Amino acid sequence: MSLSRIFLLLSLALTVAALVLAYMMGQPAPAGAEPLPNGHEREILALYFAQSLDDLAFITGDAGAALREYLMQVQAYDMYFPFAFAGLAACLFTALGLRGVHLAWVGTLTALFVIGADLAENEVANRILADLEAGADPTERLDALNSHSWIKWWAIAGYMVWMSLVLFLEKRRMLALFPVLGAVPIVIGWLTQPDGSVMAMTYPLLVVAMLSFPVIAIVYLRAGK
């Protein structure tokens, strides 16, 4: 079995891991005493994109204790999630690179960068949750969290667009239509921040883009080599 096929199979295995982790992270949150700020529909995104202490009201104090505990559990799973979702992208790009698609190596490096950026984001988010649990003010950490979050999201948009470019140049133009969709909610989220409602409406495009990666892996597995 060629090294390229091994990486393609590894990308499929990491897809399964990503789906399992996404399911565990997507369990319903307990009802909160405060509404989520800025139109966000997901608690984790409301945390990551909080810009002031007021934006953290939904997880502050005794009233926010249940949601804080929920987010701590989500964060525990999220420490592994980047290795799954960005790891599968890195493996797919690597498989294409081993098949002589030299531009794919840029995608490998970008996907690996996403892993580091996501872990940095998680580290700051965990400290904010710990501050809130201790009754401390985490305001000084919010700029760092916001920066790490957007660095991660822009890197994800980057490797999504890059995959579409690679596939277009490989003359797999139907497949090339799907990864680039993942950049749409990220660009929209940046342009409409701090309002998270528009990004929430377009978020399914990111899911479609991510799920296109295992489809691409299967296409290349069927192509042989």
PDB file of C-alpha atoms in Angstrom:
ATOM      1  CA  MET A   1       0.000   0.000   0.000  1.00  0.00           C
ATOM      2  CA  SER A   2       1.384   3.394  -0.974  1.00  0.00           C
ATOM      3  CA  LEU A   3       2.054   6.112   1.581  1.00  0.00           C
ATOM      4  CA  SER A   4      -0.490   8.300  -0.188  1.00  0.00           C
ATOM      5  CA  ARG A   5      -3.254   5.730   0.324  1.00  0.00           C
ATOM      6  CA  ILE A   6      -2.298   5.400   3.992  1.00  0.00           C
ATOM      7  CA  PHE A   7      -2.800   9.155   4.469  1.00  0.00           C
ATOM      8  CA  LEU A   8      -6.116   9.010   2.613  1.00  0.00           C
ATOM      9  CA  LEU A   9      -7.310   6.220   4.898  1.00  0.00           C
ATOM     10  CA  LEU A  10      -6.041   8.134   7.935  1.00  0.00           C
ATOM     11  CA  SER A  11      -8.070  11.172   6.828  1.00  0.00           C
ATOM     12  CA  LEU A  12     -11.196   8.970   6.782  1.00  0.00           C
ATOM     13  CA  ALA A  13     -10.418   7.621  10.256  1.00  0.00           C
ATOM     14  CA  LEU A  14      -9.990  11.175  11.556  1.00  0.00           C
ATOM     15  CA  THR A  15     -13.310  12.094   9.921  1.00  0.00           C
ATOM     16  CA  VAL A  16     -15.004   9.485  12.093  1.00  0.00           C
ATOM     17  CA  ALA A  17     -13.205  10.861  15.156  1.00  0.00           C
ATOM     18  CA  ALA A  18     -14.281  14.418  14.251  1.00  0.00           C
ATOM     19  CA  LEU A  19     -17.908  13.367  13.866  1.00  0.00           C
ATOM     20  CA  VAL A  20     -17.888  11.571  17.215  1.00  0.00           C
ATOM     21  CA  LEU A  21     -16.334  14.565  18.962  1.00  0.00           C
ATOM     22  CA  ALA A  22     -18.748  16.960  17.228  1.00  0.00           C
ATOM     23  CA  TYR A  23     -21.657  14.859  18.480  1.00  0.00           C
ATOM     24  CA  MET A  24     -20.313  14.904  22.039  1.00  0.00           C
ATOM     25  CA  MET A  25     -19.684  18.653  21.903  1.00  0.00           C
ATOM     26  CA  GLY A  26     -23.107  19.275  20.397  1.00  0.00           C
ATOM     27  CA  GLN A  27     -25.139  17.888  23.273  1.00  0.00           C
ATOM     28  CA  PRO A  28     -27.902  20.299  24.344  1.00  0.00           C
ATOM     29  CA  ALA A  29     -26.855  22.933  26.830  1.00  0.00           C
ATOM     30  CA  PRO A  30     -28.790  23.518  30.049  1.00  0.00           C
ATOM     31  CA  ALA A  31     -31.124  26.478  30.032  1.00  0.00           C
ATOM     32  CA  GLY A  32     -29.370  29.686  30.979  1.00  0.00           C
ATOM     33  CA  ALA A  33     -30.664  32.560  33.069  1.00  0.00           C
ATOM     34  CA  GLU A  34     -29.390  35.097  30.523  1.00  0.00           C
ATOM     35  CA  PRO A  35     -29.861  35.124  26.725  1.00  0.00           C
ATOM     36  CA  LEU A  36     -26.789  34.561  24.553  1.00  0.00           C
ATOM     37  CA  PRO A  37     -25.224  37.865  23.486  1.00  0.00           C
ATOM     38  CA  ASN A  38     -24.916  39.326  19.992  1.00  0.00           C
ATOM     39  CA  GLY A  39     -27.318  36.961  18.282  1.00  0.00           C
ATOM     40  CA  HIS A  40     -25.215  33.856  18.848  1.00  0.00           C
ATOM     41  CA  GLU A  41     -26.999  30.512  18.814  1.00  0.00           C
ATOM     42  CA  ARG A  42     -24.151  28.405  20.194  1.00  0.00           C
ATOM     43  CA  GLU A  43     -22.777  28.937  23.683  1.00  0.00           C
ATOM     44  CA  ILE A  44     -19.204  28.135  22.682  1.00  0.00           C
ATOM     45  CA  LEU A  45     -19.185  30.809  19.954  1.00  0.00           C
ATOM     46  CA  ALA A  46     -20.762  33.321  22.335  1.00  0.00           C
ATOM     47  CA  LEU A  47     -17.794  32.682  24.636  1.00  0.00           C
ATOM     48  CA  TYR A  48     -15.112  32.841  21.930  1.00  0.00           C
ATOM     49  CA  PHE A  49     -16.411  36.085  20.438  1.00  0.00           C
ATOM     50  CA  ALA A  50     -17.253  37.864  23.710  1.00  0.00           C
ATOM     51  CA  GLN A  51     -15.890  41.402  23.696  1.00  0.00           C
ATOM     52  CA  SER A  52     -16.799  42.593  27.182  1.00  0.00           C
ATOM     53  CA  LEU A  53     -17.796  41.312  30.600  1.00  0.00           C
ATOM     54  CA  ASP A  54     -21.418  42.037  29.668  1.00  0.00           C
ATOM     55  CA  ASP A  55     -21.098  39.494  26.847  1.00  0.00           C
ATOM     56  CA  LEU A  56     -20.190  36.876  29.461  1.00  0.00           C
ATOM     57  CA  ALA A  57     -23.270  37.552  31.605  1.00  0.00           C
ATOM     58  CA  PHE A  58     -24.801  34.233  30.500  1.00  0.00           C
ATOM     59  CA  ILE A  59     -22.015  32.316  32.295  1.00  0.00           C
ATOM     60  CA  THR A  60     -21.316  34.696  35.183  1.00  0.00           C
ATOM     61  CA  GLY A  61     -22.146  34.127  38.827  1.00  0.00           C
ATOM     62  CA  ASP A  62     -24.351  31.456  40.378  1.00  0.00           C
ATOM     63  CA  ALA A  63     -26.965  31.846  37.630  1.00  0.00           C
ATOM     64  CA  GLY A  64     -24.395  30.893  34.996  1.00  0.00           C
ATOM     65  CA  ALA A  65     -22.890  27.974  36.904  1.00  0.00           C
ATOM     66  CA  ALA A  66     -24.668  25.252  34.910  1.00  0.00           C
ATOM     67  CA  LEU A  67     -23.642  26.755  31.579  1.00  0.00           C
ATOM     68  CA  ARG A  68     -20.064  27.250  32.801  1.00  0.00           C
ATOM     69  CA  GLU A  69     -19.886  23.585  33.718  1.00  0.00           C
ATOM     70  CA  TYR A  70     -21.342  22.671  30.327  1.00  0.00           C
ATOM     71  CA  LEU A  71     -18.749  24.805  28.513  1.00  0.00           C
ATOM     72  CA  MET A  72     -15.945  23.290  30.574  1.00  0.00           C
ATOM     73  CA  GLN A  73     -17.065  19.872  29.356  1.00  0.00           C
ATOM     74  CA  VAL A  74     -17.245  21.111  25.763  1.00  0.00           C
ATOM     75  CA  GLN A  75     -13.755  22.535  26.154  1.00  0.00           C
ATOM     76  CA  ALA A  76     -12.479  19.179  27.409  1.00  0.00           C
ATOM     77  CA  TYR A  77     -13.627  17.574  24.138  1.00  0.00           C
ATOM     78  CA  ASP A  78     -12.461  20.557  22.103  1.00  0.00           C
ATOM     79  CA  MET A  79      -8.855  19.961  23.160  1.00  0.00           C
ATOM     80  CA  TYR A  80      -8.939  16.918  20.849  1.00  0.00           C
ATOM     81  CA  PHE A  81     -11.218  18.279  18.121  1.00  0.00           C
ATOM     82  CA  PRO A  82      -8.571  20.237  16.147  1.00  0.00           C
ATOM     83  CA  PHE A  83      -6.442  17.102  15.835  1.00  0.00           C
ATOM     84  CA  ALA A  84      -9.462  15.428  14.225  1.00  0.00           C
ATOM     85  CA  PHE A  85     -10.970  18.069  11.901  1.00  0.00           C
ATOM     86  CA  ALA A  86      -7.748  19.889  10.965  1.00  0.00           C
ATOM     87  CA  GLY A  87      -5.777  16.647  11.128  1.00  0.00           C
ATOM     88  CA  LEU A  88      -7.987  15.046   8.493  1.00  0.00           C
ATOM     89  CA  ALA A  89      -7.411  18.065   6.241  1.00  0.00           C
ATOM     90  CA  ALA A  90      -3.646  17.852   6.811  1.00  0.00           C
ATOM     91  CA  CYS A  91      -3.686  14.134   5.931  1.00  0.00           C
ATOM     92  CA  LEU A  92      -5.679  14.750   2.753  1.00  0.00           C
ATOM     93  CA  PHE A  93      -3.376  17.545   1.608  1.00  0.00           C
ATOM     94  CA  THR A  94      -0.370  15.348   2.412  1.00  0.00           C
ATOM     95  CA  ALA A  95      -1.810  12.476   0.369  1.00  0.00           C
ATOM     96  CA  LEU A  96      -2.226  14.805  -2.610  1.00  0.00           C
ATOM     97  CA  GLY A  97       1.279  16.157  -2.103  1.00  0.00           C
ATOM     98  CA  LEU A  98       2.664  12.610  -2.171  1.00  0.00           C
ATOM     99  CA  ARG A  99       0.859  12.136  -5.484  1.00  0.00           C
ATOM    100  CA  GLY A 100       2.837  14.973  -6.999  1.00  0.00           C
ATOM    101  CA  VAL A 101       0.405  17.839  -6.358  1.00  0.00           C
ATOM    102  CA  HIS A 102       3.073  20.171  -4.992  1.00  0.00           C
ATOM    103  CA  LEU A 103       0.678  23.024  -4.118  1.00  0.00           C
ATOM    104  CA  ALA A 104      -1.040  20.669  -1.660  1.00  0.00           C
ATOM    105  CA  TRP A 105       1.878  20.963   0.778  1.00  0.00           C
ATOM    106  CA  VAL A 106       0.846  24.564   1.494  1.00  0.00           C
ATOM    107  CA  GLY A 107      -2.517  23.182   2.623  1.00  0.00           C
ATOM    108  CA  THR A 108      -0.778  20.670   4.890  1.00  0.00           C
ATOM    109  CA  LEU A 109       1.126  23.438   6.654  1.00  0.00           C
ATOM    110  CA  THR A 110      -1.982  25.615   6.968  1.00  0.00           C
ATOM    111  CA  ALA A 111      -4.043  22.771   8.459  1.00  0.00           C
ATOM    112  CA  LEU A 112      -1.271  22.031  10.968  1.00  0.00           C
ATOM    113  CA  PHE A 113      -1.197  25.732  11.852  1.00  0.00           C
ATOM    114  CA  VAL A 114      -4.949  25.541  12.566  1.00  0.00           C
ATOM    115  CA  ILE A 115      -4.289  22.861  15.183  1.00  0.00           C
ATOM    116  CA  GLY A 116      -1.896  25.151  17.030  1.00  0.00           C
ATOM    117  CA  ALA A 117      -4.203  28.164  16.722  1.00  0.00           C
ATOM    118  CA  ASP A 118      -7.171  26.169  18.009  1.00  0.00           C
ATOM    119  CA  LEU A 119      -5.211  24.900  21.005  1.00  0.00           C
ATOM    120  CA  ALA A 120      -4.125  28.472  21.816  1.00  0.00           C
ATOM    121  CA  GLU A 121      -7.766  29.578  21.607  1.00  0.00           C
ATOM    122  CA  ASN A 122      -8.800  26.760  23.940  1.00  0.00           C
ATOM    123  CA  GLU A 123      -6.106  27.653  26.446  1.00  0.00           C
ATOM    124  CA  VAL A 124      -7.334  31.249  26.772  1.00  0.00           C
ATOM    125  CA  ALA A 125     -10.981  30.147  26.880  1.00  0.00           C
ATOM    126  CA  ASN A 126     -10.197  27.711  29.698  1.00  0.00           C
ATOM    127  CA  ARG A 127      -8.520  30.480  31.678  1.00  0.00           C
ATOM    128  CA  ILE A 128     -11.559  32.721  31.224  1.00  0.00           C
ATOM    129  CA  LEU A 129     -13.864  29.977  32.478  1.00  0.00           C
ATOM    130  CA  ALA A 130     -11.545  29.403  35.443  1.00  0.00           C
ATOM    131  CA  ASP A 131     -11.584  33.132  36.211  1.00  0.00           C
ATOM    132  CA  LEU A 132     -15.375  33.212  36.148  1.00  0.00           C
ATOM    133  CA  GLU A 133     -15.564  30.131  38.356  1.00  0.00           C
ATOM    134  CA  ALA A 134     -13.312  31.886  40.866  1.00  0.00           C
ATOM    135  CA  GLY A 135     -15.320  35.108  40.668  1.00  0.00           C
ATOM    136  CA  ALA A 136     -12.475  36.979  38.969  1.00  0.00           C
ATOM    137  CA  ASP A 137     -12.754  39.449  36.097  1.00  0.00           C
ATOM    138  CA  PRO A 138     -11.385  37.925  32.850  1.00  0.00           C
ATOM    139  CA  THR A 139     -11.850  41.080  30.742  1.00  0.00           C
ATOM    140  CA  GLU A 140      -8.111  41.444  30.053  1.00  0.00           C
ATOM    141  CA  ARG A 141      -8.111  38.020  28.360  1.00  0.00           C
ATOM    142  CA  LEU A 142     -10.933  38.767  25.903  1.00  0.00           C
ATOM    143  CA  ASP A 143      -8.786  40.516  23.296  1.00  0.00           C
ATOM    144  CA  ALA A 144      -6.415  37.546  23.235  1.00  0.00           C
ATOM    145  CA  LEU A 145      -9.306  35.096  22.900  1.00  0.00           C
ATOM    146  CA  ASN A 146     -10.854  37.107  20.070  1.00  0.00           C
ATOM    147  CA  SER A 147      -7.504  37.296  18.263  1.00  0.00           C
ATOM    148  CA  HIS A 148      -6.789  33.570  18.588  1.00  0.00           C
ATOM    149  CA  SER A 149     -10.314  32.764  17.414  1.00  0.00           C
ATOM    150  CA  TRP A 150     -10.061  34.850  14.265  1.00  0.00           C
ATOM    151  CA  ILE A 151      -6.559  33.607  13.471  1.00  0.00           C
ATOM    152  CA  LYS A 152      -7.934  30.066  13.625  1.00  0.00           C
ATOM    153  CA  TRP A 153     -11.003  30.842  11.535  1.00  0.00           C
ATOM    154  CA  TRP A 154      -9.040  32.698   8.849  1.00  0.00           C
ATOM    155  CA  ALA A 155      -6.574  29.803   8.651  1.00  0.00           C
ATOM    156  CA  ILE A 156      -9.514  27.409   8.203  1.00  0.00           C
ATOM    157  CA  ALA A 157     -10.891  29.648   5.442  1.00  0.00           C
ATOM    158  CA  GLY A 158      -7.432  29.640   3.902  1.00  0.00           C
ATOM    159  CA  TYR A 159      -7.088  25.895   3.636  1.00  0.00           C
ATOM    160  CA  MET A 160     -10.679  25.552   2.412  1.00  0.00           C
ATOM    161  CA  VAL A 161     -10.022  27.966  -0.461  1.00  0.00           C
ATOM    162  CA  TRP A 162      -6.653  26.328  -1.111  1.00  0.00           C
ATOM    163  CA  MET A 163      -8.238  22.885  -1.415  1.00  0.00           C
ATOM    164  CA  SER A 164     -10.670  24.258  -3.988  1.00  0.00           C
ATOM    165  CA  LEU A 165      -7.755  25.760  -5.923  1.00  0.00           C
ATOM    166  CA  VAL A 166      -5.829  22.473  -5.829  1.00  0.00           C
ATOM    167  CA  LEU A 167      -8.861  20.513  -7.036  1.00  0.00           C
ATOM    168  CA  PHE A 168      -9.580  23.053  -9.778  1.00  0.00           C
ATOM    169  CA  LEU A 169      -6.019  22.743 -11.062  1.00  0.00           C
ATOM    170  CA  GLU A 170      -6.373  18.961 -10.830  1.00  0.00           C
ATOM    171  CA  LYS A 171      -9.393  19.318 -13.148  1.00  0.00           C
ATOM    172  CA  ARG A 172     -11.784  17.999 -10.502  1.00  0.00           C
ATOM    173  CA  ARG A 173     -13.939  21.072 -10.846  1.00  0.00           C
ATOM    174  CA  MET A 174     -17.187  19.682  -9.444  1.00  0.00           C
ATOM    175  CA  LEU A 175     -15.398  18.707  -6.237  1.00  0.00           C
ATOM    176  CA  ALA A 176     -13.695  22.108  -6.166  1.00  0.00           C
ATOM    177  CA  LEU A 177     -17.057  23.825  -5.648  1.00  0.00           C
ATOM    178  CA  PHE A 178     -17.547  22.500  -2.117  1.00  0.00           C
ATOM    179  CA  PRO A 179     -14.492  23.324   0.054  1.00  0.00           C
ATOM    180  CA  VAL A 180     -14.601  27.027  -0.844  1.00  0.00           C
ATOM    181  CA  LEU A 181     -18.104  27.215   0.690  1.00  0.00           C
ATOM    182  CA  GLY A 182     -16.420  26.930   4.092  1.00  0.00           C
ATOM    183  CA  ALA A 183     -14.908  30.386   3.706  1.00  0.00           C
ATOM    184  CA  VAL A 184     -18.312  32.054   3.267  1.00  0.00           C
ATOM    185  CA  PRO A 185     -19.527  32.015   6.918  1.00  0.00           C
ATOM    186  CA  ILE A 186     -16.064  33.043   8.106  1.00  0.00           C
ATOM    187  CA  VAL A 187     -15.910  36.078   5.820  1.00  0.00           C
ATOM    188  CA  ILE A 188     -19.510  36.978   6.680  1.00  0.00           C
ATOM    189  CA  GLY A 189     -18.798  36.537  10.395  1.00  0.00           C
ATOM    190  CA  TRP A 190     -15.840  38.906  10.156  1.00  0.00           C
ATOM    191  CA  LEU A 191     -17.805  41.542   8.235  1.00  0.00           C
ATOM    192  CA  THR A 192     -20.852  41.450  10.534  1.00  0.00           C
ATOM    193  CA  GLN A 193     -19.163  41.090  13.932  1.00  0.00           C
ATOM    194  CA  PRO A 194     -20.068  41.334  16.751  1.00  0.00           C
ATOM    195  CA  ASP A 195     -23.475  40.195  15.471  1.00  0.00           C
ATOM    196  CA  GLY A 196     -23.255  36.397  15.361  1.00  0.00           C
ATOM    197  CA  SER A 197     -26.692  35.735  13.890  1.00  0.00           C
ATOM    198  CA  VAL A 198     -25.675  35.980  10.225  1.00  0.00           C
ATOM    199  CA  MET A 199     -22.714  33.674  10.705  1.00  0.00           C
ATOM    200  CA  ALA A 200     -25.049  31.233  12.459  1.00  0.00           C
ATOM    201  CA  MET A 201     -27.350  31.191   9.422  1.00  0.00           C
ATOM    202  CA  THR A 202     -24.463  30.422   7.051  1.00  0.00           C
ATOM    203  CA  TYR A 203     -22.690  27.961   9.371  1.00  0.00           C
ATOM    204  CA  PRO A 204     -24.147  24.902   7.520  1.00  0.00           C
ATOM    205  CA  LEU A 205     -21.952  25.878   4.552  1.00  0.00           C
ATOM    206  CA  LEU A 206     -18.893  25.250   6.721  1.00  0.00           C
ATOM    207  CA  VAL A 207     -20.245  21.832   7.680  1.00  0.00           C
ATOM    208  CA  VAL A 208     -20.770  20.983   3.988  1.00  0.00           C
ATOM    209  CA  ALA A 209     -17.233  22.129   3.195  1.00  0.00           C
ATOM    210  CA  MET A 210     -15.701  20.023   5.964  1.00  0.00           C
ATOM    211  CA  LEU A 211     -17.704  16.946   4.973  1.00  0.00           C
ATOM    212  CA  SER A 212     -16.461  17.333   1.405  1.00  0.00           C
ATOM    213  CA  PHE A 213     -12.957  16.395   2.555  1.00  0.00           C
ATOM    214  CA  PRO A 214     -13.723  12.698   3.237  1.00  0.00           C
ATOM    215  CA  VAL A 215     -15.622  12.613  -0.092  1.00  0.00           C
ATOM    216  CA  ILE A 216     -12.482  13.931  -1.811  1.00  0.00           C
ATOM    217  CA  ALA A 217     -10.426  11.266  -0.023  1.00  0.00           C
ATOM    218  CA  ILE A 218     -12.755   8.522  -1.274  1.00  0.00           C
ATOM    219  CA  VAL A 219     -12.557   9.862  -4.848  1.00  0.00           C
ATOM    220  CA  TYR A 220      -8.757   9.707  -4.747  1.00  0.00           C
ATOM    221  CA  LEU A 221      -8.800   6.265  -3.132  1.00  0.00           C
ATOM    222  CA  ARG A 222     -10.957   5.005  -5.977  1.00  0.00           C
ATOM    223  CA  ALA A 223      -8.577   6.611  -8.451  1.00  0.00           C
ATOM    224  CA  GLY A 224      -5.866   4.219  -7.338  1.00  0.00           C
ATOM    225  CA  LYS A 225      -2.086   4.678  -6.804  1.00  0.00           C
TER     226      LYS A 225
END
